[in-house]
Coordinates of C-alpha atoms and ligand atoms in Angstrom, one line a residue:
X9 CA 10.1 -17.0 4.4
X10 CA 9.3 -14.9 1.1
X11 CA 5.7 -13.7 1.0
X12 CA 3.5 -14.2 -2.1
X13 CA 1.6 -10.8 -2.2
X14 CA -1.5 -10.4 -4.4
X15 CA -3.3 -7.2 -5.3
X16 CA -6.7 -6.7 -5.3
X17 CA -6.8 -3.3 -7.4
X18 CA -4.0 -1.8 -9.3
X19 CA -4.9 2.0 -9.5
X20 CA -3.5 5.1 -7.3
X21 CA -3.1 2.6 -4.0
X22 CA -1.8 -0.7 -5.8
X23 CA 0.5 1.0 -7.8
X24 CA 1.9 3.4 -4.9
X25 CA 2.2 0.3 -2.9
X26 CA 4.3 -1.3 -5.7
X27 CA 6.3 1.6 -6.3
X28 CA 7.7 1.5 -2.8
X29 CA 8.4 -2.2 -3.2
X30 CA 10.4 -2.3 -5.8
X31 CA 12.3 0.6 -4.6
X32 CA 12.8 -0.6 -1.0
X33 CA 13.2 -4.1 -1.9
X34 CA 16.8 -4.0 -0.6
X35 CA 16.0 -2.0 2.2
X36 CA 13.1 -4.2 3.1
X37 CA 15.5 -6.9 2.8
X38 CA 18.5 -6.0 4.8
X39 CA 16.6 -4.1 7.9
X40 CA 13.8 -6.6 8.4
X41 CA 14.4 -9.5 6.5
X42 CA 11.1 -8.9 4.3
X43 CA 11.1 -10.7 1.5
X44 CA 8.5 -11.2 -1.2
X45 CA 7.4 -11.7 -4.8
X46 CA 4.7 -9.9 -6.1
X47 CA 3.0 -13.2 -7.6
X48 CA -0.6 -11.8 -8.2
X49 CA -2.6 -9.1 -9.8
X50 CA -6.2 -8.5 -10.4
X51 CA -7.6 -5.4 -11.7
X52 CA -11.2 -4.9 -13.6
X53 CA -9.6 -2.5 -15.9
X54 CA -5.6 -3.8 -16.6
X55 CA -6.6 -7.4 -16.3
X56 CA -6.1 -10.2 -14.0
X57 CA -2.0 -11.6 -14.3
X58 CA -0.6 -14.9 -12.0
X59 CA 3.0 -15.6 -12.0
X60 CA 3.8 -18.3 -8.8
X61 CA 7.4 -17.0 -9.5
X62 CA 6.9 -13.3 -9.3
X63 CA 5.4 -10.9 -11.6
X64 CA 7.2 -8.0 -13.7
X65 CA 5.9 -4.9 -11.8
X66 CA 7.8 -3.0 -13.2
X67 CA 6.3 -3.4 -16.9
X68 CA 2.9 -3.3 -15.2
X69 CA 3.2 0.3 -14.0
X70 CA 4.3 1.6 -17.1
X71 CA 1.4 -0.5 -19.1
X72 CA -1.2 0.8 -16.4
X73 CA 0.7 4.7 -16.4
X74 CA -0.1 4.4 -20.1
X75 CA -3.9 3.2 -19.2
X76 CA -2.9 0.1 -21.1
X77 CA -4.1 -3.4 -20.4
X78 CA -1.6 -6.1 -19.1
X79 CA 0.2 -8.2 -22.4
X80 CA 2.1 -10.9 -19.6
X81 CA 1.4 -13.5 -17.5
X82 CA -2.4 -13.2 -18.2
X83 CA -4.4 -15.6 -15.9
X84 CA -8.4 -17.0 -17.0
X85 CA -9.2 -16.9 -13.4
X86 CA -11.6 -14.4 -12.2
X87 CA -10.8 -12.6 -8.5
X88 CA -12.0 -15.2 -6.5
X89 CA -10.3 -18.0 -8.4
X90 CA -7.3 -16.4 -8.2
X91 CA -7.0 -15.9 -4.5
X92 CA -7.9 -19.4 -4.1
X93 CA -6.2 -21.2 -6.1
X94 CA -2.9 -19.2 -6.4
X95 CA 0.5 -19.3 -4.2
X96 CA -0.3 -16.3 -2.2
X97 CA 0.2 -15.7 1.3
X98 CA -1.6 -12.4 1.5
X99 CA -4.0 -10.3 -0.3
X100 CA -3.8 -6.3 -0.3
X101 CA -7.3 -5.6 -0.9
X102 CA -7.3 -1.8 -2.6
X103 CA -10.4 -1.7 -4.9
X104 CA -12.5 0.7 -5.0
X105 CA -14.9 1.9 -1.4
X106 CA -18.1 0.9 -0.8
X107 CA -19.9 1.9 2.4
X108 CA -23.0 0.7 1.5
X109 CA -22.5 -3.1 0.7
X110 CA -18.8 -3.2 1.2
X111 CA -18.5 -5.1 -2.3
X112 CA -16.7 -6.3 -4.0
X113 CA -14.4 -6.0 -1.6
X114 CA -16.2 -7.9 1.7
X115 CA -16.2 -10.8 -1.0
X116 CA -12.2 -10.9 -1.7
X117 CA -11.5 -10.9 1.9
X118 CA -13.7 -13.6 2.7
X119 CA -11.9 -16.0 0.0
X120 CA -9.3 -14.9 1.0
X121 CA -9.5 -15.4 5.5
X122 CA -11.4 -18.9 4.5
X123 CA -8.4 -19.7 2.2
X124 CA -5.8 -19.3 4.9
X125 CA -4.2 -16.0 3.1
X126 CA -3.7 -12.8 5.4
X127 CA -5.4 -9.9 4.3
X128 CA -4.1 -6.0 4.2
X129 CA -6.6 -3.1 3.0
X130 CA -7.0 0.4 3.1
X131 CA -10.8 0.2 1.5
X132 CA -13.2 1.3 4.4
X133 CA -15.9 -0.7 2.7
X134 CA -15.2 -4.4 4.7
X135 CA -13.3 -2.3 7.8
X136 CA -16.5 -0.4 9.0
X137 CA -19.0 -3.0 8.1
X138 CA -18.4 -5.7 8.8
X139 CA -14.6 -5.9 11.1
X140 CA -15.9 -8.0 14.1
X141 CA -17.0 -10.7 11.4
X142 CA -13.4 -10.7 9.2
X143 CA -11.6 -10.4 12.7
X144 CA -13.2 -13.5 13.5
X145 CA -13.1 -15.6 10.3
X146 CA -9.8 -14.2 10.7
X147 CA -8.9 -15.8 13.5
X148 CA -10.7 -18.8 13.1
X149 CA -8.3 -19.6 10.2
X150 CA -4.9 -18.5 11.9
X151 CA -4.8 -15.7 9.7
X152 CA -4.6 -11.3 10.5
X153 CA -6.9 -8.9 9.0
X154 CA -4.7 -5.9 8.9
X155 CA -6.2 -2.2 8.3
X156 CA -3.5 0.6 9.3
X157 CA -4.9 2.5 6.2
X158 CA -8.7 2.8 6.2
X159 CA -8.2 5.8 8.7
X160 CA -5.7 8.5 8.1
X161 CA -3.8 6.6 4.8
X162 CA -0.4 5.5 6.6
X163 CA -0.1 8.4 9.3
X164 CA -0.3 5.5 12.5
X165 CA -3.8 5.7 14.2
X166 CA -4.8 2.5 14.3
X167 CA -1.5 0.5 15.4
X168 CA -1.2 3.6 17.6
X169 CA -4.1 2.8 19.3
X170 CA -3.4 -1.0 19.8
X171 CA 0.7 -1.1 19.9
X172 CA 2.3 2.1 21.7
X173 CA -1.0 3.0 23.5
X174 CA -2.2 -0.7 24.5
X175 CA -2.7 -0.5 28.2
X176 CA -4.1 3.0 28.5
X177 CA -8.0 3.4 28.6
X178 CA -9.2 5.5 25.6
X179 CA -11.8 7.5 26.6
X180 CA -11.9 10.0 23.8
X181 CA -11.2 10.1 20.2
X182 CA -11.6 13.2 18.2
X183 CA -9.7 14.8 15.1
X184 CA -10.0 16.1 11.1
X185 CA -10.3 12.6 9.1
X186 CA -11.0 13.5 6.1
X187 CA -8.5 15.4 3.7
X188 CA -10.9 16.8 1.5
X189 CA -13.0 18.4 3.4
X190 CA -10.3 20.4 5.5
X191 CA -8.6 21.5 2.1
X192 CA -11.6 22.3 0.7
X193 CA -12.3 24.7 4.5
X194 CA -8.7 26.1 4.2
X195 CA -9.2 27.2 0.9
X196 CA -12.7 28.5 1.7
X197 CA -11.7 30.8 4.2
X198 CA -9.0 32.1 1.8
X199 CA -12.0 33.3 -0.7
X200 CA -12.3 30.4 -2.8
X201 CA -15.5 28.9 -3.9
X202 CA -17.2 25.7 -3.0
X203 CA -17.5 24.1 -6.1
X204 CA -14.3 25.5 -7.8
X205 CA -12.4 24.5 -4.7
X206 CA -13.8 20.8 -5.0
X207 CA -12.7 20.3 -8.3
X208 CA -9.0 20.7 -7.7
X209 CA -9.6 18.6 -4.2
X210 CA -10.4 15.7 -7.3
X211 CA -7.9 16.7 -9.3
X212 CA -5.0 16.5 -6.9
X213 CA -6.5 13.0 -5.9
X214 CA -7.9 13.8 -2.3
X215 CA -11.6 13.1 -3.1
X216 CA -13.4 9.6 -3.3
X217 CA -14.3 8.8 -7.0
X218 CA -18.0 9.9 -5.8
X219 CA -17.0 13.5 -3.6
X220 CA -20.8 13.1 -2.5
X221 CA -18.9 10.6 0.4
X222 CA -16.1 13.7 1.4
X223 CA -18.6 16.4 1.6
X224 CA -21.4 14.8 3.1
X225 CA -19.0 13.3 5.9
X226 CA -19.8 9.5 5.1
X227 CA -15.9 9.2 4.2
X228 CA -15.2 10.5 8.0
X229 CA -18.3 8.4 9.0
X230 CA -16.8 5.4 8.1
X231 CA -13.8 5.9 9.6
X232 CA -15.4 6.8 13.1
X233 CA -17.3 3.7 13.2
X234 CA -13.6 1.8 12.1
X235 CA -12.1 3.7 15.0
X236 CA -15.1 3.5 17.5
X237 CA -15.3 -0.6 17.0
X238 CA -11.8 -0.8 17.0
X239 CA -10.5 1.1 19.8
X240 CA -13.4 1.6 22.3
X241 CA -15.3 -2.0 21.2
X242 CA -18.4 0.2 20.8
X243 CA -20.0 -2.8 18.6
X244 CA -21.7 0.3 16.4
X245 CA -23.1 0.3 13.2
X246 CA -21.9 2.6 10.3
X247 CA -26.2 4.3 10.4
X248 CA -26.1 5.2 14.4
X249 CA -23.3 7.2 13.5
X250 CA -24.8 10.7 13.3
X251 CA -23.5 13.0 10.0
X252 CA -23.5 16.0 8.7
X253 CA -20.5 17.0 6.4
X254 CA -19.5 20.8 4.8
X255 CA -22.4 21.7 2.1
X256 CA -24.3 24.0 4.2
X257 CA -21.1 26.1 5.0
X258 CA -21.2 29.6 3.0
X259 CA -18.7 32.3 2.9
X260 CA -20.9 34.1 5.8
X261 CA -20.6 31.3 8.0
X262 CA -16.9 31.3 7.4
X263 CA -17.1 34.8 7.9
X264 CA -18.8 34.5 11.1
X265 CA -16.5 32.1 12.7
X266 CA -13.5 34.5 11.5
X267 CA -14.9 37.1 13.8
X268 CA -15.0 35.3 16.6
X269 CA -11.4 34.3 16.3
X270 CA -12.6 31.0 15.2
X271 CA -12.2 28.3 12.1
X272 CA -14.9 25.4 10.9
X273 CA -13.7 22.3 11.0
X274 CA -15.2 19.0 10.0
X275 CA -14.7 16.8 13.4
X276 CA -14.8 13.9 13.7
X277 CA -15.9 12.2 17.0
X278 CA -16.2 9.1 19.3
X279 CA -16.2 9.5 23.3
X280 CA -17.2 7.3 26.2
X281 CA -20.4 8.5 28.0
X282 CA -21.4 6.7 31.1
X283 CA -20.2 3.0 29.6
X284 CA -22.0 3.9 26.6
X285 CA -19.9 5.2 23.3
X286 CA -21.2 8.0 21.3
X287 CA -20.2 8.4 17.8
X288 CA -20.3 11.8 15.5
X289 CA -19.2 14.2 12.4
X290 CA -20.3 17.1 12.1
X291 CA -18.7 21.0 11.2
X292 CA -17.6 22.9 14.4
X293 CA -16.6 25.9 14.7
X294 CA -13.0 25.7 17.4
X295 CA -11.4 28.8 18.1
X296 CA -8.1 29.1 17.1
X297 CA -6.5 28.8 19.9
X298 CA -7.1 25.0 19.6
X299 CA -4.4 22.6 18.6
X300 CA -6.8 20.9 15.7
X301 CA -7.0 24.6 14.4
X302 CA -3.8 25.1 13.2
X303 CA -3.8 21.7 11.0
X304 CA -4.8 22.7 7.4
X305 CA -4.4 21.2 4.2
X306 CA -5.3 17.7 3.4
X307 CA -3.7 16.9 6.4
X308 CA -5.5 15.0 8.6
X309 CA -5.2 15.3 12.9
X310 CA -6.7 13.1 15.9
X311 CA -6.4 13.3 19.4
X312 CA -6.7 10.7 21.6
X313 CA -7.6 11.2 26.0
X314 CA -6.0 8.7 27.7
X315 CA -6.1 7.8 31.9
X316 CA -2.7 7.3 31.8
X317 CA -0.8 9.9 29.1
X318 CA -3.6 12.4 29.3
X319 CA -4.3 13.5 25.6
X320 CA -2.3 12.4 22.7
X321 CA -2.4 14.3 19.4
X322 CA -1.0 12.6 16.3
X323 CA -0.5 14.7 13.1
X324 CA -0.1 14.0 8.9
X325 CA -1.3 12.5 5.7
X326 CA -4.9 11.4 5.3
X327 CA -4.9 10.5 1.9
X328 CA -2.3 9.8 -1.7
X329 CA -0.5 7.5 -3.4
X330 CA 2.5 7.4 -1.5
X331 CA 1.0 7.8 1.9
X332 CA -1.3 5.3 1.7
X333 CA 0.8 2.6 -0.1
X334 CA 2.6 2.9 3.0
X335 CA -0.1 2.3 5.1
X336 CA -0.2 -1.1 3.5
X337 CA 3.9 -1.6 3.8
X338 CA 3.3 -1.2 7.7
X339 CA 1.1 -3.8 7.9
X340 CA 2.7 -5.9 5.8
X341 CA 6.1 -5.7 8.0
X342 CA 4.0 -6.4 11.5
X343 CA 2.6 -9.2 9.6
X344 CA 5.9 -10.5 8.9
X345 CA 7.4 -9.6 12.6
X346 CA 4.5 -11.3 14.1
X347 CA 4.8 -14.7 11.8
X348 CA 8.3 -14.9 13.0
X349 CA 7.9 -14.9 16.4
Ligands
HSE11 N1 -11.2 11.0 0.4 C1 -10.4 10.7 1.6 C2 -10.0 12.0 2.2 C3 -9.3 9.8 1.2 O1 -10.2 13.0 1.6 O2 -9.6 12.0 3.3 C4 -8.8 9.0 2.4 O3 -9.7 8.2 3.0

């Protein structure tokens, strides 16, 4: 079958996404039989577009590269209209994050599970939330409710977790989640200050649009409570989840920690305790001797204890373009593998 994608958000996500569509199409194609059209496109700042035969993508990422609005196949429906009432089979929900409300996005992936249409995302917003609810409706309406990128971008945590590690029991889960944060440490300790540091985290695209959610460790919160529902079926809310992110670390507590042979790291945490799962973030300091010490960067590191494989340390991207437009092509494909059999 040919899927009917539809984008919810065309900015850094969407547009990665498309870009390795269009160059993989062939690929896609030939290796896993994936086919598709792109058929749908709603952005609050380029427009809303519906073609049922496919759109031109390709003119859409130039017009958007040049922060111009979309001139073809123009559709009068607003978001919800148009995942209703158009020929799409699934929805990759990218807008913007919202771990207060969840909107808009918890509203697009409603329509979307009620209408029958699968839905992808990477925005934490609906995944920590409210997943137990869009699982269900999910199910209710034969439908999957896919989200490989809300933790880590496209570096497999998630799928991890349920494919290669299904039949293990996970009693542990802890690790760096958020790429800000780490870059911001690593450049810290090499003398660079907090705020001047920051500012090139947004420019090279790490941070939320609102940094407050990096630094303060709500980013990492939300994808502890993702992970914690997920994997250990903790049934926890996104407030028990205890926080503390990286503004009260100065250049004499990174001092301090360099002394002791050790390194602050914003850790993220989520661990079994007699039947009962305890969730955290919070700034440690690890010696250096410690696997999660030597990851740096934006790059983002978890470690899972297992009864059977003991622990199991996965290492990469957190966060970009490419990265986590990939974290969407993943879950497209098992969506695809899973239809056909
Ligand atoms: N702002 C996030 C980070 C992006 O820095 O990790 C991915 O969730």
């Amino acid at each position: 079958m040919k899927h009917k994608i539809g984008l919810l958000g065309f900015g850094t996500v969407g547009q990665g996404l498309c870009e390795i569509l269009l160059n993989k199409k062939e690929f896609l194609k030939k290796k896993y039989g994936f086919k598709f059209d792109i058929v749908a496109v709603a952005d609050f700042k380029f427009g809303n577009v519906y073609n049922a035969k496919g759109l031109d993508i390709e003119k859409m990422i130039k017009e958007a590269k040049a922060g111009k609005k979309f001139t073809q196949d123009l559709a009068d429906w607003d978001n919800l209209k148009l995942i209703k009432k158009s020929n799409t089979t699934v929805w990759c929900e990218l807008t913007y994050t919202d771990l207060n409300t969840g909107g808009p996005a918890i509203d697009h992936v409603k329509t979307a599970l009620k209408s029958g249409k699968h839905v992808v995302t990477s925005n934490k917003g609906p995944a920590a939330l409210f997943y137990p609810q869009m699982k269900k409706l999910a199910d209710k309406n034969g439908v999957k409710f896919k989200i490989e990128g809300t933790v880590v971008a496209g570096t497999p945590v998630i799928n991890l977790a349920e494919g290669p590690l299904a039949g293990c029991t996970i009693s542990k889960i802890r690790g760096i989640l958020n790429g800000t944060t780490n870059y911001m440490l690593t450049e810290m300790e090499k003398g660079m200050a907090y705020d001047e540091v920051l500012k090139v985290a947004q420019e090279k695209g790490y941070a939320e649009a609102d940094p407050t959610g990096d630094v303060e460790g709500y980013d990492a919160r939300g994808k502890v409570t993702i992970l914690a529902n997920i994997v250990m079926g903790a049934g926890i809310k996104i407030t028990d989840v205890p926080c503390n992110g990286i503004t009260k670390i100065k250049p004499a507590d990174i001092e301090k920690a360099k002394k002791q042979n050790k390194r602050w790291k914003l850790i993220g945490s989520v661990e079994m305790i007699d039947g009962k799962v305890e969730a955290s973030v919070k700034p440690e300091m690890i010696d250096l001797s410690h696997p999660l010490a030597g990851v740096m960067g934006a790059t983002n590191a978890l470690t899972f204890t297992t009864d059977l494989l003991g622990d199991v340390t996965i290492v990469g991207p957190g966060a970009g373009k490419i990265e986590t437009g990939f974290s969407i092509l993943t879950d497209l494909l098992s969506i695809s593998r899973e239809m056909e059999n």
